[in-house]
Short mmCIF file of C-alpha atoms in Angstrom, two decimals:
data_model
loop_
_atom_site.label_atom_id
_atom_site.label_comp_id
_atom_site.label_asym_id
_atom_site.label_seq_id
_atom_site.Cartn_x
_atom_site.Cartn_y
_atom_site.Cartn_z
CA MET A 1 -38.06 -153.96 -15.11
CA ASN A 2 -37.04 -155.01 -18.61
CA THR A 3 -37.42 -152.06 -20.96
CA ASP A 4 -35.92 -153.79 -24.00
CA ILE A 5 -38.22 -154.26 -26.98
CA THR A 6 -37.83 -157.62 -28.73
CA ARG A 7 -39.32 -158.14 -32.18
CA HIS A 8 -40.05 -161.60 -33.62
CA GLY A 9 -40.49 -162.35 -37.30
CA ILE A 10 -39.49 -158.87 -38.42
CA GLY A 11 -40.74 -157.94 -41.87
CA ALA A 12 -40.70 -154.82 -44.01
CA ARG A 13 -44.22 -153.81 -42.92
CA MET A 14 -44.67 -155.45 -39.54
CA SER A 15 -43.34 -157.96 -37.03
CA GLU A 16 -45.13 -161.20 -36.18
CA ALA A 17 -44.87 -160.30 -32.51
CA VAL A 18 -43.36 -157.67 -30.24
CA ALA A 19 -42.36 -158.23 -26.61
CA TYR A 20 -41.96 -155.52 -24.00
CA ASN A 21 -41.97 -155.57 -20.21
CA GLY A 22 -43.13 -159.19 -19.96
CA ILE A 23 -45.96 -158.88 -22.50
CA LEU A 24 -46.08 -160.28 -26.05
CA TRP A 25 -48.33 -158.69 -28.68
CA VAL A 26 -48.98 -161.05 -31.58
CA ALA A 27 -49.97 -159.60 -34.95
CA GLY A 28 -53.21 -160.74 -36.57
CA GLN A 29 -52.95 -164.28 -37.90
CA VAL A 30 -54.95 -165.49 -40.89
CA GLY A 31 -55.38 -168.87 -42.54
CA THR A 32 -55.25 -170.03 -46.14
CA PRO A 33 -57.32 -167.72 -48.35
CA GLY A 34 -60.41 -169.48 -49.66
CA ALA A 35 -60.39 -172.26 -47.05
CA SER A 36 -63.40 -172.80 -44.78
CA VAL A 37 -63.88 -170.92 -41.51
CA THR A 38 -62.97 -174.12 -39.65
CA GLU A 39 -59.75 -174.58 -41.62
CA GLN A 40 -58.79 -170.91 -41.40
CA THR A 41 -59.41 -170.83 -37.64
CA ARG A 42 -57.26 -173.94 -37.15
CA ALA A 43 -54.48 -172.39 -39.23
CA CYS A 44 -54.66 -169.11 -37.28
CA LEU A 45 -54.40 -170.93 -33.97
CA LEU A 46 -51.50 -173.10 -35.16
CA GLU A 47 -49.64 -169.91 -36.07
CA VAL A 48 -50.46 -168.40 -32.69
CA ASP A 49 -49.06 -171.53 -31.01
CA ARG A 50 -45.90 -171.33 -33.15
CA ILE A 51 -45.29 -167.64 -32.43
CA LEU A 52 -45.94 -168.05 -28.71
CA ALA A 53 -43.50 -170.98 -28.53
CA GLN A 54 -40.87 -169.02 -30.45
CA ALA A 55 -41.18 -166.25 -27.85
CA GLY A 56 -40.92 -168.75 -24.98
CA THR A 57 -44.54 -168.79 -23.83
CA ASP A 58 -47.74 -170.72 -24.63
CA LYS A 59 -51.51 -170.44 -24.92
CA THR A 60 -52.05 -170.86 -21.16
CA ARG A 61 -50.47 -167.38 -20.83
CA ILE A 62 -52.76 -165.58 -23.31
CA LEU A 63 -54.24 -162.53 -21.61
CA SER A 64 -56.60 -161.37 -24.33
CA ALA A 65 -57.76 -162.35 -27.80
CA GLN A 66 -59.51 -160.47 -30.56
CA ILE A 67 -61.15 -162.47 -33.31
CA TRP A 68 -62.40 -160.83 -36.47
CA LEU A 69 -64.85 -162.67 -38.70
CA ALA A 70 -65.80 -161.64 -42.22
CA ASP A 71 -69.35 -162.75 -41.33
CA MET A 72 -70.77 -163.19 -37.82
CA ALA A 73 -72.91 -166.01 -39.21
CA SER A 74 -69.74 -168.15 -38.88
CA PHE A 75 -69.43 -167.42 -35.13
CA ALA A 76 -70.48 -170.95 -34.06
CA GLU A 77 -68.16 -172.60 -36.61
CA MET A 78 -65.19 -170.56 -35.40
CA ASN A 79 -66.10 -171.16 -31.74
CA ALA A 80 -66.12 -174.95 -32.26
CA VAL A 81 -62.44 -174.77 -33.24
CA TRP A 82 -61.58 -172.19 -30.56
CA ASP A 83 -63.28 -174.20 -27.80
CA ALA A 84 -61.30 -177.34 -28.71
CA TRP A 85 -58.04 -175.32 -28.73
CA VAL A 86 -58.27 -173.00 -25.73
CA PRO A 87 -57.12 -174.61 -22.46
CA GLN A 88 -59.93 -174.73 -19.93
CA GLY A 89 -59.03 -172.83 -16.79
CA HIS A 90 -56.80 -170.52 -18.88
CA THR A 91 -59.38 -168.85 -21.12
CA PRO A 92 -58.38 -165.26 -21.94
CA ALA A 93 -60.50 -162.16 -22.09
CA ARG A 94 -61.91 -162.22 -25.64
CA ALA A 95 -63.78 -160.06 -28.11
CA THR A 96 -65.18 -161.16 -31.45
CA GLY A 97 -66.41 -158.83 -34.14
CA GLU A 98 -67.26 -158.65 -37.80
CA ALA A 99 -64.93 -156.81 -40.15
CA LYS A 100 -63.96 -156.55 -43.77
CA LEU A 101 -60.60 -158.33 -43.75
CA ALA A 102 -57.59 -157.71 -46.03
CA THR A 103 -59.09 -159.76 -48.88
CA PRO A 104 -62.53 -161.35 -49.33
CA ASP A 105 -60.85 -164.79 -49.15
CA TYR A 106 -59.89 -164.25 -45.50
CA LEU A 107 -62.74 -165.27 -43.21
CA VAL A 108 -61.01 -165.20 -39.79
CA GLU A 109 -58.23 -163.20 -38.16
CA VAL A 110 -56.94 -163.89 -34.64
CA ILE A 111 -54.92 -161.41 -32.56
CA VAL A 112 -53.60 -162.26 -29.09
CA THR A 113 -51.65 -160.66 -26.27
CA ALA A 114 -49.81 -162.98 -23.90
CA ALA A 115 -47.63 -162.87 -20.80
CA LEU A 116 -44.08 -164.07 -21.24
CA ARG A 117 -42.51 -166.58 -18.87
#
């Protein structure tokens, strides 16, 4: 069993991701403030792809996802982007909720946990 903790994208406040015992926890990803829900969702998922690749895994290994929306009225718009991105046959457990995000310009935040290779 690997008990080392590996941090990716270490910052003063948080890391982009933390790996431990074969699991990768990815911090919440947001898009460009003020962009549409579609554009922000795409940006979030591109960042998720980038972070997963940097850690040596990919979206087929995502175990769970949490998606926070500033307004649940945008659920269908976000889902259209998610459905085009998520690999069929590898869909993770997922929860979506409404929350006040860090600034009013953020409309979507995506958090994932993935298995490493």
